[in-house]
Short mmCIF file of C-alpha atoms and ligand atoms in Angstrom, two decimals:
data_model
loop_
_atom_site.label_atom_id
_atom_site.label_comp_id
_atom_site.label_asym_id
_atom_site.label_seq_id
_atom_site.Cartn_x
_atom_site.Cartn_y
_atom_site.Cartn_z
CA MET A 317 -54.15 -69.90 68.71
CA LYS A 318 -51.37 -72.35 69.46
CA PRO A 319 -50.27 -72.15 73.09
CA ASP A 320 -46.61 -71.54 72.16
CA PHE A 321 -47.61 -68.48 70.12
CA GLU A 322 -49.67 -67.14 72.99
CA GLN A 323 -46.97 -67.74 75.58
CA ALA A 324 -44.19 -66.24 73.51
CA LEU A 325 -46.28 -63.12 72.86
CA ALA A 326 -47.39 -62.88 76.49
CA THR A 327 -43.77 -63.03 77.60
CA ALA A 328 -42.79 -60.40 75.07
CA TYR A 329 -45.64 -58.18 76.27
CA GLN A 330 -44.56 -58.48 79.92
CA ARG A 331 -40.95 -57.77 79.13
CA ALA A 332 -41.82 -54.81 76.94
CA MET A 333 -44.04 -53.33 79.65
CA SER A 334 -41.48 -53.75 82.39
CA TYR A 335 -38.74 -52.28 80.20
CA ARG A 336 -40.73 -49.20 79.26
CA GLU A 337 -42.28 -48.67 82.71
CA GLN A 338 -38.98 -48.76 84.57
CA ALA A 339 -37.61 -45.74 82.69
CA PRO A 340 -34.60 -47.41 81.08
CA PRO A 341 -31.18 -46.00 81.99
CA PRO A 342 -29.84 -43.79 79.20
CA ARG A 343 -26.50 -45.60 79.02
CA PRO A 344 -26.05 -49.34 78.54
CA LEU A 345 -24.82 -51.04 81.70
CA ALA A 346 -23.06 -54.03 80.17
CA SER A 347 -19.64 -53.98 78.52
CA LEU A 348 -18.81 -55.44 75.13
CA ALA A 349 -17.23 -58.46 76.80
CA GLN A 350 -20.26 -59.02 79.02
CA LEU A 351 -22.63 -58.79 76.10
CA ARG A 352 -20.59 -61.26 74.11
CA ALA A 353 -20.52 -63.64 77.05
CA SER A 354 -24.29 -63.62 77.41
CA LEU A 355 -25.29 -63.41 73.73
CA ASP A 356 -22.60 -65.03 71.62
CA ILE A 357 -23.47 -68.47 72.97
CA ASP A 358 -23.40 -71.79 71.17
CA LEU A 359 -26.05 -72.60 68.59
CA PRO A 360 -28.02 -75.43 70.21
CA GLN A 361 -28.41 -78.74 68.50
CA ARG A 362 -32.01 -78.99 69.61
CA GLY A 363 -34.30 -76.00 69.78
CA ARG A 364 -35.60 -74.48 73.01
CA ALA A 365 -39.14 -73.49 74.00
CA GLY A 366 -40.13 -70.18 72.43
CA GLU A 367 -41.26 -68.58 75.66
CA GLU A 368 -38.03 -69.51 77.41
CA VAL A 369 -35.99 -68.13 74.51
CA ILE A 370 -37.87 -64.83 74.59
CA SER A 371 -37.14 -64.48 78.32
CA ALA A 372 -33.51 -65.41 77.80
CA LEU A 373 -33.22 -62.90 74.96
CA ALA A 374 -34.65 -60.10 77.08
CA ASP A 375 -32.42 -61.00 80.06
CA ALA A 376 -29.29 -60.97 77.94
CA VAL A 377 -30.15 -57.95 75.81
CA GLU A 378 -31.59 -55.44 78.28
CA PRO A 379 -28.23 -54.60 79.93
CA GLY A 380 -26.93 -53.74 76.48
CA LEU A 381 -29.76 -51.44 75.48
CA ILE A 382 -29.38 -47.70 75.26
CA GLY A 383 -32.22 -45.60 76.64
CA ILE A 384 -33.39 -44.01 73.43
CA THR A 385 -36.96 -44.22 74.72
CA SER A 386 -36.06 -42.17 77.82
CA PRO A 387 -36.95 -38.45 78.01
CA ASP A 388 -33.39 -37.84 79.28
CA PHE A 389 -31.85 -39.13 76.08
CA TYR A 390 -30.26 -36.37 73.98
CA GLY A 391 -27.71 -38.38 72.01
CA TRP A 392 -27.57 -38.07 68.21
CA VAL A 393 -30.97 -37.23 66.67
CA MET A 394 -33.20 -40.15 67.50
CA GLY A 395 -36.89 -40.61 68.20
CA ALA A 396 -38.29 -42.57 71.12
CA SER A 397 -40.61 -45.17 69.52
CA HIS A 398 -44.06 -43.94 70.52
CA PRO A 399 -46.15 -46.68 72.19
CA VAL A 400 -48.93 -46.45 69.61
CA GLY A 401 -46.44 -47.00 66.81
CA VAL A 402 -44.92 -49.90 68.71
CA ALA A 403 -48.35 -51.49 69.19
CA ALA A 404 -49.14 -51.17 65.50
CA ASP A 405 -45.71 -52.56 64.72
CA TRP A 406 -46.44 -55.64 66.84
CA LEU A 407 -49.59 -56.20 64.84
CA THR A 408 -47.61 -55.73 61.65
CA SER A 409 -45.34 -58.58 62.71
CA ALA A 410 -48.25 -60.74 63.80
CA TRP A 411 -50.01 -60.18 60.49
CA GLY A 412 -46.83 -61.17 58.70
CA GLN A 413 -47.55 -59.08 55.62
CA ASN A 414 -45.19 -58.50 52.75
CA ALA A 415 -45.82 -54.96 51.53
CA GLY A 416 -44.03 -55.49 48.22
CA ILE A 417 -46.96 -55.20 45.85
CA TYR A 418 -50.69 -54.59 46.13
CA HIS A 419 -51.47 -58.26 45.75
CA THR A 420 -49.18 -59.34 48.60
CA SER A 421 -50.98 -57.02 51.01
CA PRO A 422 -53.83 -54.88 49.71
CA ALA A 423 -54.38 -53.24 53.10
CA ALA A 424 -50.71 -52.29 53.39
CA ALA A 425 -50.81 -50.71 49.92
CA VAL A 426 -53.88 -48.62 50.73
CA VAL A 427 -52.52 -47.61 54.13
CA GLU A 428 -49.43 -46.32 52.33
CA GLU A 429 -51.63 -44.26 50.02
CA ALA A 430 -53.35 -42.67 53.00
CA VAL A 431 -50.16 -42.07 54.95
CA SER A 432 -48.50 -40.55 51.89
CA ARG A 433 -51.31 -38.06 51.49
CA TRP A 434 -51.19 -37.11 55.18
CA MET A 435 -47.42 -36.66 55.06
CA LEU A 436 -47.63 -34.31 52.07
CA GLU A 437 -50.30 -32.29 53.86
CA LEU A 438 -48.37 -32.14 57.13
CA LEU A 439 -45.07 -31.19 55.51
CA ASP A 440 -46.68 -28.76 53.07
CA LEU A 441 -45.29 -30.49 49.97
CA PRO A 442 -46.94 -30.71 46.52
CA ALA A 443 -50.06 -32.88 46.67
CA ALA A 444 -49.16 -34.70 43.46
CA ALA A 445 -45.76 -35.87 44.76
CA SER A 446 -45.18 -39.60 45.28
CA VAL A 447 -44.01 -41.04 48.58
CA GLY A 448 -42.03 -44.24 49.10
CA ILE A 449 -41.76 -45.61 52.63
CA VAL A 450 -38.15 -46.62 53.20
CA THR A 451 -35.90 -47.52 56.12
CA GLY A 452 -34.75 -43.98 56.88
CA ALA A 453 -33.29 -40.82 55.45
CA THR A 454 -30.27 -42.66 54.05
CA MET A 455 -32.47 -44.62 51.66
CA ALA A 456 -34.75 -41.64 51.19
CA ASN A 457 -31.74 -39.65 50.00
CA PHE A 458 -30.82 -42.55 47.75
CA VAL A 459 -34.30 -42.74 46.19
CA GLY A 460 -34.55 -38.97 45.75
CA LEU A 461 -31.14 -38.78 44.12
CA ALA A 462 -31.78 -41.86 41.96
CA SER A 463 -34.91 -40.13 40.68
CA ALA A 464 -32.88 -36.97 40.11
CA ARG A 465 -30.20 -38.85 38.17
CA SER A 466 -32.77 -40.52 35.95
CA GLU A 467 -34.75 -37.35 35.31
CA VAL A 468 -31.94 -34.91 34.54
CA LEU A 469 -30.59 -37.38 31.98
CA HIS A 470 -34.07 -37.99 30.59
CA ARG A 471 -34.39 -34.25 30.01
CA VAL A 472 -31.32 -34.26 27.76
CA GLY A 473 -32.55 -37.27 25.82
CA TRP A 474 -30.59 -39.97 27.64
CA ASP A 475 -32.53 -43.05 28.74
CA LEU A 476 -30.62 -44.13 31.85
CA GLU A 477 -32.70 -47.24 32.42
CA GLN A 478 -31.90 -48.52 28.91
CA GLN A 479 -28.55 -46.94 28.12
CA GLY A 480 -26.97 -47.07 31.56
CA PHE A 481 -24.62 -44.70 33.30
CA ASN A 482 -21.21 -45.44 31.79
CA ALA A 483 -21.45 -43.34 28.65
CA ALA A 484 -24.13 -40.94 29.91
CA PRO A 485 -23.67 -37.16 29.75
CA ALA A 486 -21.86 -35.98 32.90
CA ILE A 487 -24.08 -34.83 35.74
CA GLN A 488 -22.72 -32.11 38.02
CA VAL A 489 -23.76 -32.53 41.66
CA PHE A 490 -23.59 -29.49 43.96
CA LEU A 491 -23.89 -29.82 47.72
CA GLY A 492 -22.92 -27.98 50.89
CA GLU A 493 -19.59 -28.82 52.56
CA GLU A 494 -21.58 -30.02 55.56
CA ALA A 495 -24.09 -32.24 53.80
CA HIS A 496 -24.91 -35.26 55.95
CA SER A 497 -22.58 -38.24 55.52
CA THR A 498 -25.45 -40.35 54.17
CA VAL A 499 -25.87 -37.97 51.23
CA TYR A 500 -22.34 -38.89 50.24
CA SER A 501 -23.17 -42.59 50.67
CA ALA A 502 -26.30 -42.28 48.57
CA LEU A 503 -24.35 -40.50 45.84
CA ARG A 504 -21.66 -43.17 45.97
CA TYR A 505 -24.28 -45.94 45.50
CA LEU A 506 -25.39 -44.01 42.43
CA GLY A 507 -21.95 -43.85 40.88
CA PHE A 508 -20.81 -40.39 42.00
CA GLY A 509 -17.34 -40.38 43.56
CA GLN A 510 -16.31 -37.96 46.29
CA ARG A 511 -13.97 -36.01 44.06
CA GLN A 512 -16.58 -35.49 41.37
CA LEU A 513 -18.88 -33.58 43.70
CA ILE A 514 -18.86 -29.80 43.75
CA ARG A 515 -18.84 -28.74 47.39
CA ILE A 516 -20.11 -25.34 48.31
CA ALA A 517 -18.69 -23.46 51.29
CA THR A 518 -20.83 -23.28 54.43
CA ASP A 519 -21.20 -20.56 57.06
CA ASP A 520 -20.63 -20.85 60.82
CA GLN A 521 -23.96 -22.66 61.21
CA GLY A 522 -23.21 -25.19 58.48
CA ARG A 523 -25.50 -23.56 55.90
CA MET A 524 -24.54 -23.74 52.24
CA SER A 525 -23.69 -20.34 50.79
CA ALA A 526 -26.33 -19.45 48.20
CA GLN A 527 -23.91 -17.04 46.54
CA GLY A 528 -21.28 -19.77 46.46
CA LEU A 529 -23.79 -22.07 44.79
CA ALA A 530 -24.75 -19.44 42.21
CA ASP A 531 -21.07 -18.83 41.38
CA ALA A 532 -20.28 -22.53 41.07
CA MET A 533 -23.32 -23.30 38.94
CA ALA A 534 -22.53 -20.41 36.62
CA ARG A 535 -19.27 -22.18 35.75
CA HIS A 536 -21.02 -25.35 34.59
CA SER A 537 -23.57 -26.50 32.07
CA GLY A 538 -25.44 -29.69 31.29
CA PRO A 539 -27.50 -31.85 33.67
CA MET A 540 -27.22 -30.67 37.27
CA VAL A 541 -28.42 -31.76 40.70
CA VAL A 542 -28.31 -29.63 43.85
CA VAL A 543 -28.55 -31.16 47.33
CA ALA A 544 -29.67 -28.80 50.09
CA GLN A 545 -30.27 -29.43 53.78
CA ALA A 546 -33.15 -28.67 56.12
CA GLY A 547 -31.85 -29.26 59.65
CA HIS A 548 -28.09 -29.56 60.21
CA ILE A 549 -27.22 -32.37 62.63
CA ASN A 550 -25.19 -30.11 64.93
CA SER A 551 -26.78 -26.68 64.63
CA GLY A 552 -30.28 -27.56 63.39
CA ALA A 553 -29.76 -24.83 60.75
CA PHE A 554 -31.58 -24.66 57.44
CA ASP A 555 -30.01 -23.82 54.12
CA ASP A 556 -31.60 -20.77 52.47
CA LEU A 557 -34.01 -22.93 50.50
CA ALA A 558 -35.82 -20.06 48.78
CA ALA A 559 -32.59 -18.65 47.36
CA ILE A 560 -31.21 -22.08 46.49
CA ALA A 561 -34.42 -23.12 44.74
CA GLY A 562 -34.27 -19.95 42.65
CA ILE A 563 -30.69 -20.61 41.61
CA ALA A 564 -31.39 -24.27 40.84
CA ALA A 565 -34.39 -23.27 38.72
CA GLU A 566 -32.27 -20.84 36.66
CA HIS A 567 -30.09 -23.78 35.66
CA ARG A 568 -32.97 -26.22 35.29
CA ALA A 569 -31.27 -28.31 37.96
CA TRP A 570 -33.00 -30.87 40.15
CA LEU A 571 -33.14 -29.77 43.79
CA HIS A 572 -33.10 -32.48 46.47
CA VAL A 573 -33.61 -31.55 50.14
CA ASP A 574 -32.25 -33.72 52.94
CA GLY A 575 -34.74 -32.86 55.66
CA ALA A 576 -34.34 -35.95 57.83
CA PHE A 577 -35.65 -34.19 60.92
CA GLY A 578 -35.73 -30.50 59.94
CA LEU A 579 -38.48 -30.85 57.37
CA TRP A 580 -40.85 -31.56 60.25
CA ALA A 581 -40.67 -27.85 61.08
CA ASN A 582 -43.24 -27.46 58.32
CA ALA A 583 -45.75 -29.31 60.50
CA VAL A 584 -45.57 -26.53 63.12
CA PRO A 585 -47.21 -23.23 62.15
CA GLU A 586 -44.78 -21.11 64.21
CA LEU A 587 -41.73 -22.83 62.72
CA ALA A 588 -42.82 -23.08 59.11
CA HIS A 589 -40.84 -19.94 58.22
CA LEU A 590 -37.69 -22.04 58.61
CA CYS A 591 -38.34 -24.27 55.63
CA GLY A 592 -41.59 -23.27 53.98
CA ALA A 593 -39.61 -22.86 50.75
CA ALA A 594 -38.83 -26.60 50.82
CA LYS A 595 -41.93 -27.04 48.69
CA LEU A 596 -39.99 -25.55 45.76
CA ALA A 597 -37.68 -28.58 45.61
CA ASP A 598 -38.03 -31.68 43.42
CA SER A 599 -37.38 -34.38 45.99
CA TRP A 600 -37.16 -34.69 49.76
CA ALA A 601 -35.83 -37.12 52.34
CA VAL A 602 -37.49 -37.16 55.76
CA ASP A 603 -37.42 -39.61 58.63
CA GLY A 604 -40.30 -41.17 60.51
CA HIS A 605 -38.17 -42.61 63.31
CA LYS A 606 -36.80 -39.23 64.35
CA TRP A 607 -39.40 -36.56 65.03
CA LEU A 608 -42.50 -38.62 64.38
CA GLN A 609 -41.26 -41.23 66.92
CA ALA A 610 -42.18 -44.10 64.58
CA PRO A 611 -40.55 -47.44 65.35
CA TYR A 612 -37.19 -48.06 63.69
CA ASP A 613 -36.84 -48.16 60.78
CA THR A 614 -39.07 -45.68 58.97
CA GLY A 615 -38.35 -42.95 56.46
CA PHE A 616 -40.05 -41.25 53.52
CA ALA A 617 -38.65 -40.72 50.03
CA ILE A 618 -40.74 -38.02 48.39
CA VAL A 619 -40.50 -37.08 44.73
CA LYS A 620 -42.38 -34.31 42.94
CA TYR A 621 -42.52 -36.25 39.67
CA PRO A 622 -44.09 -39.69 40.17
CA ALA A 623 -43.05 -40.81 36.68
CA ALA A 624 -39.37 -40.14 37.41
CA HIS A 625 -39.70 -41.77 40.83
CA ARG A 626 -41.23 -44.93 39.31
CA ARG A 627 -38.80 -45.00 36.43
CA ALA A 628 -35.88 -45.03 38.86
CA MET A 629 -37.33 -47.62 41.24
CA ALA A 630 -39.73 -49.85 39.28
CA ILE A 631 -39.39 -53.61 39.64
CA THR A 632 -41.15 -55.50 36.88
CA ALA A 633 -41.65 -59.21 36.37
CA SER A 634 -44.54 -61.21 34.96
CA TYR A 635 -45.29 -62.88 38.28
CA LEU A 636 -45.62 -59.53 40.02
CA ASN A 637 -49.12 -58.52 39.03
CA ASP A 638 -50.01 -54.88 38.74
CA ALA A 639 -52.28 -53.34 41.31
CA PRO A 640 -55.90 -52.99 40.21
CA GLY A 641 -56.91 -49.67 38.63
CA ASP A 642 -54.79 -46.83 39.96
CA GLY A 643 -53.86 -48.84 43.07
CA ARG A 644 -50.38 -48.69 44.52
CA ASP A 645 -47.59 -51.21 44.26
CA PRO A 646 -45.39 -49.96 47.11
CA SER A 647 -42.22 -51.55 45.73
CA SER A 648 -42.39 -49.35 42.63
CA LEU A 649 -41.30 -46.42 44.81
CA VAL A 650 -38.52 -48.03 46.90
CA PRO A 651 -35.47 -50.22 46.29
CA GLU A 652 -36.86 -53.38 47.92
CA LEU A 653 -39.41 -55.89 46.72
CA SER A 654 -40.23 -57.88 49.87
CA ARG A 655 -40.56 -55.36 52.64
CA ARG A 656 -42.07 -54.62 56.01
CA ALA A 657 -45.47 -52.94 56.04
CA ARG A 658 -44.13 -49.83 57.77
CA GLY A 659 -47.21 -47.86 56.85
CA PHE A 660 -49.37 -49.48 59.55
CA ALA A 661 -47.37 -47.93 62.39
CA VAL A 662 -47.26 -44.55 60.67
CA TRP A 663 -51.02 -44.67 60.06
CA ALA A 664 -51.65 -45.42 63.74
CA LEU A 665 -49.23 -42.74 64.93
CA LEU A 666 -50.60 -39.97 62.75
CA GLN A 667 -54.15 -40.86 63.73
CA SER A 668 -53.22 -40.90 67.39
CA LEU A 669 -51.21 -37.67 67.40
CA GLY A 670 -53.23 -35.72 64.87
CA ARG A 671 -51.89 -32.49 63.42
CA GLU A 672 -52.03 -30.87 66.83
CA GLY A 673 -50.14 -33.65 68.56
CA VAL A 674 -47.34 -33.55 66.01
CA ALA A 675 -47.10 -29.75 66.17
CA GLU A 676 -47.25 -29.66 69.98
CA MET A 677 -44.42 -32.17 70.35
CA ILE A 678 -42.07 -30.47 67.89
CA ALA A 679 -42.83 -26.98 69.22
CA ARG A 680 -42.21 -28.21 72.79
CA HIS A 681 -38.82 -29.66 71.84
CA CYS A 682 -37.80 -26.41 70.17
CA ARG A 683 -38.99 -24.42 73.18
CA CYS A 684 -36.93 -26.73 75.38
CA ALA A 685 -33.88 -25.96 73.26
CA PHE A 686 -34.34 -22.22 73.91
CA GLU A 687 -34.85 -22.91 77.60
CA LEU A 688 -31.63 -24.90 77.82
CA GLN A 689 -29.78 -22.10 76.10
CA GLN A 690 -31.17 -19.61 78.62
CA LEU A 691 -30.27 -21.83 81.55
CA LEU A 692 -26.69 -22.27 80.39
CA GLN A 693 -25.83 -18.88 78.98
CA ASP A 694 -24.90 -17.14 82.22
CA GLU A 695 -22.49 -19.84 83.35
CA PRO A 696 -18.89 -18.68 82.82
CA GLY A 697 -17.06 -21.11 80.57
CA ILE A 698 -20.10 -22.64 78.86
CA ALA A 699 -20.95 -21.37 75.38
CA VAL A 700 -23.73 -22.34 73.00
CA ILE A 701 -22.10 -21.92 69.61
CA ASN A 702 -25.10 -22.43 67.34
CA HIS A 703 -28.05 -20.10 66.75
CA VAL A 704 -30.75 -22.10 68.46
CA GLU A 705 -33.73 -22.07 66.11
CA LEU A 706 -34.73 -25.72 66.19
CA ASN A 707 -34.01 -28.54 68.67
CA GLN A 708 -30.21 -28.75 68.55
CA LEU A 709 -27.56 -27.27 70.82
CA ALA A 710 -23.82 -27.34 70.21
CA LEU A 711 -21.92 -26.59 73.44
CA VAL A 712 -18.27 -25.84 74.07
CA PHE A 713 -16.52 -25.40 77.40
CA GLY A 714 -13.51 -23.39 78.52
CA LEU A 715 -12.38 -20.14 80.06
CA GLN A 716 -10.62 -17.29 78.35
CA GLY A 717 -7.05 -18.05 77.51
CA GLU A 718 -7.46 -21.81 77.41
CA THR A 719 -6.11 -23.58 74.33
CA GLN A 720 -8.34 -25.34 71.83
CA ALA A 721 -6.91 -28.67 72.97
CA ALA A 722 -7.87 -27.90 76.57
CA LYS A 723 -11.38 -26.91 75.49
CA ASP A 724 -11.77 -30.06 73.43
CA ALA A 725 -10.63 -32.09 76.42
CA HIS A 726 -13.28 -30.39 78.59
CA ALA A 727 -16.06 -31.28 76.17
CA GLU A 728 -14.90 -34.85 75.84
CA ALA A 729 -14.54 -35.31 79.59
CA LEU A 730 -17.89 -33.71 80.35
CA ILE A 731 -19.71 -35.92 77.85
CA ALA A 732 -18.11 -38.97 79.48
CA ASP A 733 -18.93 -37.62 82.93
CA LEU A 734 -22.61 -37.07 82.11
CA GLN A 735 -22.86 -40.49 80.52
CA GLN A 736 -21.21 -41.96 83.61
CA ARG A 737 -23.71 -40.31 85.96
CA ASN A 738 -26.39 -41.89 83.78
CA SER A 739 -29.05 -39.33 84.49
CA ALA A 740 -28.96 -38.04 80.91
CA PHE A 741 -27.27 -39.04 77.69
CA VAL A 742 -25.50 -36.53 75.45
CA SER A 743 -23.04 -37.20 72.66
CA GLY A 744 -20.17 -35.39 71.01
CA ALA A 745 -18.77 -34.49 67.61
CA SER A 746 -15.97 -32.60 66.01
CA TRP A 747 -17.49 -29.58 64.29
CA ARG A 748 -15.74 -26.69 62.59
CA GLY A 749 -12.45 -27.37 64.33
CA GLN A 750 -13.70 -27.96 67.86
CA TRP A 751 -15.05 -30.81 69.93
CA ILE A 752 -18.64 -30.06 70.88
CA MET A 753 -21.22 -31.50 73.23
CA ARG A 754 -24.32 -32.15 71.13
CA VAL A 755 -27.75 -31.96 72.70
CA SER A 756 -30.61 -33.16 70.49
CA ILE A 757 -34.00 -32.57 72.06
CA ILE A 758 -36.29 -34.94 70.21
CA SER A 759 -37.52 -37.58 72.65
CA ARG A 760 -41.31 -37.80 72.74
CA THR A 761 -41.89 -36.93 76.42
CA THR A 762 -39.03 -34.52 77.07
CA ASP A 763 -40.28 -31.27 78.64
CA SER A 764 -39.06 -28.29 80.71
CA GLN A 765 -38.53 -30.40 83.84
CA HIS A 766 -36.07 -32.66 82.06
CA ILE A 767 -34.32 -29.65 80.59
CA GLU A 768 -33.87 -28.04 84.01
CA ALA A 769 -32.35 -31.26 85.31
CA LEU A 770 -30.09 -31.50 82.28
CA ALA A 771 -28.91 -27.89 82.69
CA GLN A 772 -28.12 -28.57 86.33
CA SER A 773 -26.16 -31.70 85.46
CA ILE A 774 -24.16 -29.90 82.79
CA ILE A 775 -23.41 -26.94 85.06
CA SER A 776 -22.48 -29.08 88.03
CA ALA A 777 -20.25 -31.35 85.93
CA TRP A 778 -18.54 -28.27 84.50
CA ARG A 779 -18.04 -26.62 87.92
CA THR A 780 -16.57 -29.84 89.27
CA ARG A 781 -14.17 -30.02 86.36
CA ARG A 782 -13.15 -26.37 86.70
CA VAL A 783 -12.02 -26.77 90.31
CA THR A 784 -10.15 -30.04 89.83
C1 LIG B 1893 -30.32 -38.82 60.51
C2 LIG B 1893 -30.01 -38.09 59.29
C3 LIG B 1893 -29.78 -38.78 58.07
C4 LIG B 1893 -29.74 -40.28 57.99
O1 LIG B 1893 -30.97 -40.80 58.36
P1 LIG B 1893 -31.18 -42.32 58.77
O2 LIG B 1893 -32.60 -42.34 59.16
O3 LIG B 1893 -30.25 -42.57 59.90
O4 LIG B 1893 -30.90 -43.17 57.60
C5 LIG B 1893 -29.58 -38.02 56.94
N1 LIG B 1893 -29.56 -36.69 56.98
C6 LIG B 1893 -29.75 -36.00 58.12
C7 LIG B 1893 -29.73 -34.50 58.09
C8 LIG B 1893 -29.99 -36.68 59.32
O5 LIG B 1893 -30.19 -36.00 60.46
#
């Protein structure tokens, strides 16, 4: 090995270890201006030694990192990059593979086959479904919906791949009012404008009304796609997938499920009642970098009909040889050709956690969510406004008689206060007309101890605010 390679990697190893061992602060310490001053430097005329550059990078970047890997991180819905996945990801970089086709990395292609099978088993989805490994649920939604678009047109005799979309029969797309923003993006990439979509009313947990869907679908005919959700980003709630699947089937519609984190409930026996019916859908989006704690960026686009999946995504050219026999060309299931071999990290993670490790982690996070609810519920002025059934809490603050504006100001100030204390990180959102504090319990090592500390911080911040 060349010494510069060895030194650069040794430096990276030391910096990675010291970063992870010191329990990174949840909130970044540097300001925008400081980060620009240390990072937006001049491009040198002559290059610098690799090892020195790696040290300089770490010095300049670390103050601007956010502690996603910390157990006290509850912002958004983000996984904590499990060390085994990180280690496999380092090897992936060192191996320098291009997981585009079988012939550019046979091992990556076969690893994807294995990982795909394990994922279908874990998530209780049809064994014959095909799985593309993408960058996250955004692209997984895109791939699922691209397959849907192709297939519903195919079923009415329209060859989308040859005849295009312009003159195609209209496709009606039904989705809940509170579908994730990336579902709208994915639909936009596919040629569906906001105003064309048929939005179904949601209940106080953000769940699409099954009756509303049935009524809306009854008013339409022709090719149809329904997008349901397993795991709402604020409440963690699941659409009634059994009812929705039944309605979609009556209309021969394609059912896509955005289950970015919620679909993982199927990997936990005691939670499987929440979305066991997900198996009735036609395509699914699920993340690897959320509950599985895979390194960013990892997601899975799963389609019940491999032919439709391939038809929508296939890349063909004479210089791209086909895989031998029934081997896999990963790029036939995703939008990219050249791509990272994300399967290696997932393979390592699933082997290291096993079914029990995955189930234990998810069950623990959901138990923590119940515990936090219990710890907060007796405090006057703090209310948990979602039904806690997964890992999410939506909190509002305020005493009787206070205006909505005052309550919103409490939530906003308390989020800022907790972030300022830097013992835990929570984030906020506007949801159903109020500003909420969102707590997402999804970091690999978070347990009851962290939750007790978080409850104390929230209560003490709230008491301080009440008296001032
Ligand atoms: C996070 C999330 C997405 C987007 O996933 P990315 O991995 O960020 O692309 C989509 N839908 C839901 C419900 C999510 O929670």
